[in-house]
Short mmCIF file of C-alpha atoms and ligand atoms in Angstrom, two decimals:
data_model
loop_
_atom_site.label_atom_id
_atom_site.label_comp_id
_atom_site.label_asym_id
_atom_site.label_seq_id
_atom_site.Cartn_x
_atom_site.Cartn_y
_atom_site.Cartn_z
CA MET A 20 -5.49 -9.79 23.14
CA PRO A 21 -7.20 -13.09 24.21
CA PHE A 22 -6.27 -16.46 22.84
CA SER A 23 -7.37 -16.89 19.12
CA PRO A 24 -9.66 -19.93 18.84
CA GLY A 25 -12.01 -20.95 15.89
CA ALA A 26 -14.77 -18.86 15.33
CA GLY A 27 -17.75 -18.93 17.76
CA ASN A 28 -20.80 -20.95 16.83
CA SER A 29 -24.38 -19.63 16.76
CA ASP A 30 -27.70 -20.57 15.03
CA ARG A 31 -29.22 -17.83 13.13
CA ARG A 32 -32.67 -16.81 13.31
CA PRO A 33 -34.19 -13.72 12.34
CA GLY A 34 -34.58 -11.36 15.48
CA PRO A 35 -37.69 -10.14 16.83
CA ARG A 36 -36.41 -6.65 15.15
CA THR A 37 -36.05 -8.16 11.73
CA PRO A 38 -37.86 -5.46 10.09
CA ARG A 39 -39.71 -6.79 7.07
CA LEU A 40 -39.96 -10.05 5.12
CA THR A 41 -38.16 -8.25 2.26
CA LEU A 42 -34.91 -8.41 4.11
CA ALA A 43 -35.17 -12.29 4.86
CA ALA A 44 -36.14 -12.85 0.80
CA GLU A 45 -33.03 -10.67 0.09
CA LYS A 46 -31.11 -12.77 2.29
CA ALA A 47 -32.17 -16.02 0.83
CA ILE A 48 -31.39 -14.65 -2.87
CA LEU A 49 -28.11 -13.45 -1.99
CA GLY A 50 -26.86 -15.66 0.84
CA GLY A 51 -23.73 -17.88 -0.16
CA GLU A 52 -24.18 -17.02 -3.93
CA PHE A 53 -20.40 -16.53 -4.63
CA SER A 54 -21.40 -16.86 -8.40
CA VAL A 55 -23.79 -13.93 -8.35
CA MET A 56 -22.00 -11.10 -10.45
CA LYS A 57 -20.47 -8.61 -8.18
CA ASP A 58 -22.40 -5.83 -9.78
CA ASP A 59 -25.60 -7.54 -9.60
CA LYS A 60 -24.67 -8.11 -5.50
CA ILE A 61 -23.73 -4.41 -5.07
CA ASP A 62 -27.09 -3.50 -6.92
CA SER A 63 -29.04 -5.53 -4.61
CA LEU A 64 -27.05 -4.69 -1.71
CA ALA A 65 -27.07 -1.01 -2.47
CA GLU A 66 -31.18 -1.20 -3.10
CA LEU A 67 -31.42 -2.90 0.58
CA LEU A 68 -29.25 -0.28 2.09
CA ALA A 69 -31.14 2.50 0.50
CA ASP A 70 -33.78 2.50 3.29
CA THR A 71 -31.46 1.05 6.47
CA ARG A 72 -30.32 4.03 8.87
CA SER A 73 -28.34 1.85 11.27
CA VAL A 74 -24.88 0.41 10.06
CA ALA A 75 -21.84 -1.06 11.78
CA VAL A 76 -18.49 -1.78 10.30
CA LEU A 77 -15.93 -4.14 11.80
CA THR A 78 -11.95 -3.77 10.12
CA GLY A 79 -9.13 -5.71 10.40
CA ALA A 80 -5.49 -5.56 9.18
CA GLY A 81 -6.68 -5.89 5.42
CA ILE A 82 -8.02 -2.52 5.45
CA SER A 83 -4.83 -0.98 5.78
CA ALA A 84 -2.87 -3.46 3.65
CA GLU A 85 -3.54 -1.05 0.38
CA SER A 86 -1.77 1.61 2.17
CA GLY A 87 1.25 -0.41 3.07
CA VAL A 88 0.64 -1.88 6.40
CA PRO A 89 1.57 -5.56 7.07
CA THR A 90 -1.18 -7.57 7.88
CA PHE A 91 -0.73 -10.16 10.66
CA ARG A 92 -1.33 -13.64 8.74
CA GLY A 93 -1.03 -12.66 5.45
CA ARG A 94 1.79 -13.81 3.45
CA GLU A 95 4.03 -11.40 4.48
CA GLY A 96 2.26 -10.86 7.77
CA LEU A 97 4.08 -9.75 10.89
CA TRP A 98 3.29 -13.20 12.85
CA LYS A 99 4.99 -14.84 9.82
CA GLN A 100 8.03 -13.00 10.38
CA PHE A 101 8.00 -12.42 14.43
CA ARG A 102 6.84 -14.56 17.51
CA ALA A 103 3.96 -12.80 19.11
CA GLU A 104 4.79 -14.38 22.34
CA GLU A 105 8.32 -12.47 22.30
CA LEU A 106 6.87 -9.35 21.42
CA ALA A 107 3.06 -8.88 22.16
CA THR A 108 2.43 -10.37 25.38
CA PRO A 109 2.82 -8.93 29.03
CA GLU A 110 5.20 -11.21 29.86
CA ALA A 111 7.53 -10.32 26.99
CA PHE A 112 7.25 -6.82 28.06
CA ALA A 113 8.37 -7.79 31.66
CA ARG A 114 11.12 -10.00 30.36
CA ASP A 115 12.70 -7.36 27.78
CA PRO A 116 10.68 -4.19 27.70
CA ALA A 117 13.32 -2.82 25.23
CA LEU A 118 13.27 -5.62 22.75
CA VAL A 119 9.30 -4.98 22.55
CA TRP A 120 9.60 -1.08 22.24
CA GLU A 121 12.32 -1.64 19.39
CA TRP A 122 9.66 -3.68 17.81
CA TYR A 123 6.84 -1.11 18.15
CA ASP A 124 8.87 1.58 17.17
CA TRP A 125 9.79 -0.12 14.01
CA ARG A 126 6.30 -0.59 13.32
CA ARG A 127 5.44 3.09 14.42
CA GLY A 128 8.04 4.06 11.61
CA LEU A 129 6.46 1.55 9.26
CA ILE A 130 2.80 3.20 9.48
CA ALA A 131 3.93 7.00 10.19
CA PRO A 132 4.29 7.81 6.59
CA VAL A 133 1.43 5.80 5.12
CA GLU A 134 -1.85 7.69 3.97
CA PRO A 135 -5.38 6.12 4.51
CA ASN A 136 -6.51 4.27 1.17
CA PRO A 137 -10.11 4.79 -0.69
CA GLY A 138 -11.41 1.96 1.77
CA HIS A 139 -10.64 4.14 5.05
CA GLN A 140 -11.94 7.40 3.18
CA VAL A 141 -15.09 5.92 2.41
CA LEU A 142 -15.89 4.50 5.84
CA ALA A 143 -15.16 8.36 7.00
CA GLY A 144 -17.90 9.35 4.99
CA TRP A 145 -20.05 6.62 6.26
CA GLU A 146 -20.15 8.55 9.61
CA SER A 147 -22.46 11.16 7.80
CA LEU A 148 -24.28 8.93 5.25
CA PHE A 149 -25.99 6.60 7.63
CA ASP A 150 -27.90 8.18 11.01
CA ASP A 151 -26.58 5.68 13.13
CA PHE A 152 -22.95 4.42 11.85
CA SER A 153 -20.45 2.49 14.06
CA LEU A 154 -16.94 2.43 13.13
CA ILE A 155 -15.23 -0.70 15.13
CA THR A 156 -11.29 -1.70 14.39
CA GLN A 157 -9.32 -4.07 15.38
CA ASN A 158 -6.30 -2.15 14.05
CA VAL A 159 -4.01 -0.04 16.05
CA ASP A 160 -2.56 1.96 13.18
CA GLY A 161 -4.49 5.06 13.66
CA LEU A 162 -5.43 5.29 9.96
CA HIS A 163 -9.40 5.64 10.22
CA ARG A 164 -8.94 8.48 12.82
CA LYS A 165 -6.28 9.69 9.78
CA ALA A 166 -8.77 9.41 7.21
CA GLY A 167 -11.23 11.64 9.05
CA SER A 168 -13.45 9.10 11.10
CA ARG A 169 -14.27 10.79 14.41
CA LYS A 170 -16.06 7.98 16.30
CA VAL A 171 -13.93 4.98 16.09
CA ILE A 172 -14.25 1.98 18.62
CA GLU A 173 -10.62 0.87 18.73
CA LEU A 174 -10.92 -2.69 20.35
CA HIS A 175 -6.91 -3.45 20.45
CA GLY A 176 -6.00 0.37 21.32
CA ASN A 177 -3.60 2.54 19.05
CA ILE A 178 -0.02 2.16 18.68
CA TRP A 179 0.16 6.32 18.86
CA LYS A 180 -0.79 6.17 22.25
CA LEU A 181 1.52 5.30 25.30
CA ARG A 182 0.45 4.35 28.89
CA CYS A 183 2.16 4.92 32.20
CA THR A 184 2.90 1.82 34.01
CA ARG A 185 2.62 3.17 37.23
CA GLU A 186 -0.34 5.62 37.02
CA ASN A 187 -2.14 4.46 33.62
CA THR A 188 -1.87 7.97 32.30
CA ILE A 189 -2.20 7.91 28.46
CA PHE A 190 -0.03 10.28 26.09
CA ASP A 191 -0.61 10.82 22.32
CA ILE A 192 3.22 10.72 21.16
CA HIS A 193 3.88 10.54 17.50
CA ASP A 194 7.63 10.70 17.58
CA THR A 195 9.45 8.44 15.06
CA PRO A 196 11.83 6.94 16.12
CA LEU A 197 11.14 7.56 19.90
CA PRO A 198 13.62 9.76 21.36
CA GLU A 199 14.45 6.87 24.32
CA ILE A 200 13.68 3.47 24.36
CA PRO A 201 12.18 2.40 26.77
CA PRO A 202 10.26 5.80 26.80
CA ALA A 203 10.00 7.35 30.27
CA CYS A 204 6.43 8.93 31.46
CA PRO A 205 6.66 12.55 31.22
CA ASP A 206 4.63 12.96 34.67
CA CYS A 207 6.38 10.38 36.85
CA GLY A 208 9.03 9.29 34.94
CA ALA A 209 8.23 5.25 35.09
CA MET A 210 8.32 3.21 31.87
CA LEU A 211 5.67 3.66 29.38
CA ARG A 212 4.06 0.81 27.63
CA PRO A 213 2.52 0.73 24.17
CA HIS A 214 -1.63 1.49 24.59
CA VAL A 215 -2.36 -1.75 22.83
CA VAL A 216 -3.96 -4.73 24.09
CA TRP A 217 -1.60 -7.84 24.04
CA PHE A 218 -2.33 -11.57 23.77
CA GLY A 219 -3.41 -12.60 27.03
CA GLU A 220 -4.99 -9.38 28.37
CA GLY A 221 -8.55 -8.19 28.34
CA LEU A 222 -9.86 -5.71 26.44
CA ASP A 223 -11.31 -2.20 27.87
CA PRO A 224 -14.45 -3.04 29.33
CA GLU A 225 -16.00 0.29 28.10
CA VAL A 226 -14.65 -0.03 24.87
CA LEU A 227 -15.91 -3.71 24.53
CA ASP A 228 -19.76 -2.71 25.81
CA ALA A 229 -19.70 -0.37 23.12
CA ALA A 230 -18.83 -2.80 20.15
CA PHE A 231 -21.19 -5.37 21.41
CA ALA A 232 -23.87 -2.77 21.87
CA ALA A 233 -23.36 -1.31 18.20
CA SER A 234 -23.32 -4.89 16.79
CA ALA A 235 -26.50 -5.82 18.48
CA ALA A 236 -28.37 -2.40 17.29
CA CYS A 237 -27.37 -2.34 13.64
CA ARG A 238 -29.30 -3.41 10.83
CA ALA A 239 -26.09 -4.40 8.67
CA MET A 240 -22.77 -5.06 9.46
CA PHE A 241 -19.60 -4.70 7.12
CA VAL A 242 -16.73 -7.23 8.17
CA VAL A 243 -13.71 -5.90 5.94
CA GLY A 244 -10.40 -7.12 6.06
CA THR A 245 -10.19 -9.39 9.03
CA SER A 246 -9.51 -13.07 9.30
CA ALA A 247 -12.20 -13.09 11.68
CA VAL A 248 -10.25 -15.82 14.13
CA VAL A 249 -9.05 -13.55 17.44
CA GLN A 250 -11.87 -13.14 19.82
CA PRO A 251 -13.84 -11.46 20.93
CA ALA A 252 -13.88 -9.28 17.96
CA ALA A 253 -14.96 -12.62 15.68
CA SER A 254 -17.78 -12.83 17.69
CA LEU A 255 -19.26 -9.33 16.87
CA PRO A 256 -20.72 -10.22 13.42
CA LEU A 257 -22.57 -13.42 14.97
CA VAL A 258 -23.99 -10.90 17.39
CA ALA A 259 -25.23 -8.97 14.88
CA ALA A 260 -26.46 -11.89 12.78
CA ARG A 261 -28.50 -13.44 15.84
CA ALA A 262 -30.14 -9.82 16.03
CA GLY A 263 -31.27 -10.12 12.55
CA ALA A 264 -28.58 -7.42 10.82
CA LEU A 265 -27.49 -8.31 7.24
CA ILE A 266 -23.71 -9.44 7.19
CA ILE A 267 -21.60 -8.30 4.56
CA GLU A 268 -17.96 -9.62 4.00
CA ILE A 269 -15.30 -8.01 2.25
CA ASN A 270 -12.08 -9.96 2.01
CA LEU A 271 -9.34 -11.00 -0.48
CA GLU A 272 -10.26 -14.84 0.68
CA PRO A 273 -13.03 -16.62 2.53
CA THR A 274 -12.71 -16.96 6.05
CA PRO A 275 -14.35 -18.74 8.88
CA LEU A 276 -17.42 -16.06 8.82
CA THR A 277 -17.70 -16.30 5.31
CA ALA A 278 -20.25 -19.05 5.16
CA ARG A 279 -22.31 -17.23 8.04
CA ALA A 280 -22.21 -13.80 5.69
CA ASP A 281 -25.29 -13.07 3.89
CA ILE A 282 -23.00 -11.40 0.99
CA TYR A 283 -19.30 -11.74 0.39
CA PHE A 284 -17.35 -9.86 -1.80
CA PRO A 285 -13.85 -11.57 -2.53
CA GLY A 286 -11.46 -8.45 -3.17
CA ARG A 287 -9.72 -5.52 -2.28
CA ALA A 288 -11.62 -3.51 0.47
CA GLY A 289 -9.79 -0.33 -1.22
CA GLU A 290 -11.59 -1.18 -4.62
CA ILE A 291 -15.07 -2.68 -3.31
CA LEU A 292 -15.75 -0.17 -0.76
CA PRO A 293 -15.72 3.09 -3.18
CA LEU A 294 -18.08 0.93 -5.69
CA LEU A 295 -20.41 -0.01 -2.96
CA ASP A 296 -20.39 3.75 -1.75
CA ARG A 297 -21.45 5.00 -5.21
CA ARG A 298 -24.18 2.67 -5.62
CA ILE A 299 -25.43 3.12 -1.95
CA ARG A 300 -25.15 6.96 -2.55
CA ALA A 301 -27.12 6.52 -5.79
CA GLY A 302 -30.08 4.52 -4.36
CA ARG A 303 -30.54 6.78 -1.57
CA ARG A 304 -30.76 9.76 -3.53
CA ALA A 305 -33.38 7.80 -5.65
CA GLY A 306 -34.80 6.04 -2.86
CA GLY A 307 -34.78 8.42 0.42
CA ALA A 308 -33.75 6.78 3.97
CA GLY A 309 -35.67 4.97 6.50
CA PRO A 310 -37.69 1.89 6.86
CA GLU A 311 -37.66 2.86 10.18
CA LYS A 312 -39.46 5.88 9.22
CA GLY A 313 -42.69 3.51 8.70
CA ARG A 314 -42.14 2.51 5.31
CA SER A 315 -42.59 -1.12 7.13
N1 APR B 6 -8.75 -6.33 1.13
C1 APR B 6 -9.62 -6.85 2.02
N2 APR B 6 -9.24 -7.85 2.69
C2 APR B 6 -7.93 -8.01 2.79
C3 APR B 6 -6.75 -7.33 1.94
C4 APR B 6 -7.41 -6.00 1.35
N3 APR B 6 -6.76 -5.41 0.59
N4 APR B 6 -5.81 -7.59 2.39
C5 APR B 6 -5.72 -8.71 3.42
N5 APR B 6 -6.81 -8.80 3.32
C6 APR B 6 -7.68 -9.88 4.31
C7 APR B 6 -6.66 -11.23 4.34
O1 APR B 6 -7.34 -12.27 3.60
C8 APR B 6 -6.83 -11.58 5.89
O2 APR B 6 -8.17 -12.60 6.14
O3 APR B 6 -7.41 -9.45 5.62
C9 APR B 6 -7.11 -10.13 6.75
C10 APR B 6 -6.21 -9.78 7.75
O4 APR B 6 -6.18 -11.08 8.66
P1 APR B 6 -5.07 -10.98 10.02
O5 APR B 6 -3.52 -10.30 9.23
O6 APR B 6 -5.17 -11.92 10.77
O7 APR B 6 -5.22 -9.63 10.52
P2 APR B 6 -6.85 -9.51 11.52
O8 APR B 6 -7.62 -10.10 11.41
O9 APR B 6 -7.02 -7.79 11.57
O10 APR B 6 -6.05 -9.69 12.90
C11 APR B 6 -6.96 -9.58 14.14
O11 APR B 6 -4.67 -10.50 15.65
O12 APR B 6 -3.03 -10.42 15.70
C12 APR B 6 -3.96 -9.93 16.01
O13 APR B 6 -4.00 -7.60 17.04
C13 APR B 6 -3.84 -8.36 16.05
O14 APR B 6 -6.03 -6.99 15.61
C14 APR B 6 -5.28 -8.05 15.19
C15 APR B 6 -5.79 -9.40 15.47
#
């Protein structure tokens, strides 16, 4: 997990693939109008998405907050309680692997009993609602998969996966607590490490390529429950916007991305996503999908 600079800057001009003027007109009407009543925004967005086939979603810790998983930078956030440099860096692991494992074992113990919430469930359903759907997450909690999402791009890894420090073999291990700290590789006996991306480490290039490709190809991107300050994830919505996609942000509070979003819904993901989902499905039943199917 690389450093966390302020969100990058990008000028936003409709890309060559912006399908129709109506999208730009809708953006102008909806853009930045926080005052527009939530219902109106939801109706307008549902109408827009009635025709859209390619949708991407980027999630952060906020989508799991209603399931009881602590966020990182919120009031009771993990980074308010713990020092990331002592627990989530390769240096910290080299210095004291037992301490790092005790922390990950504690986090696994927190996450194991919790259930996905309606926000996760809606996104699992969108995999079949939209022809071309991509779910990109910064979360390592595995709750999207637990909710039934099959195609999840896990940018920062997964806390239920452990990796051999000698052979890089990855194991799915769900024991909580772990029987042994630090855990040993079942194949070669070397120490295992959490298969997550730590501060100062690069992301898996294949995973990153998939995330950027999905962002550049989508017609609409939802950005849900992320403070939008950690790179490269925070750049994905800008890649999508530069390609002409509609950017919809859902967050309890504004973030560095809010001013760049076309639509901002202040509130809980677990409440707003089900509302949106109902309206979008109603709109699609009424209108039928696919400007790409030549209704341009
Ligand atoms: N619904 C919507 N948004 C919410 C909710 C909720 N119920 N609860 C909290 N939020 C918002 C907060 O307002 C905040 O903007 O979710 C965001 C959570 O931000 P962070 O705690 O910074 O988490 P995230 O953006 O996922 O962090 C990115 O940083 O520490 C690293 O690896 C870690 O993947 C993580 C990355």
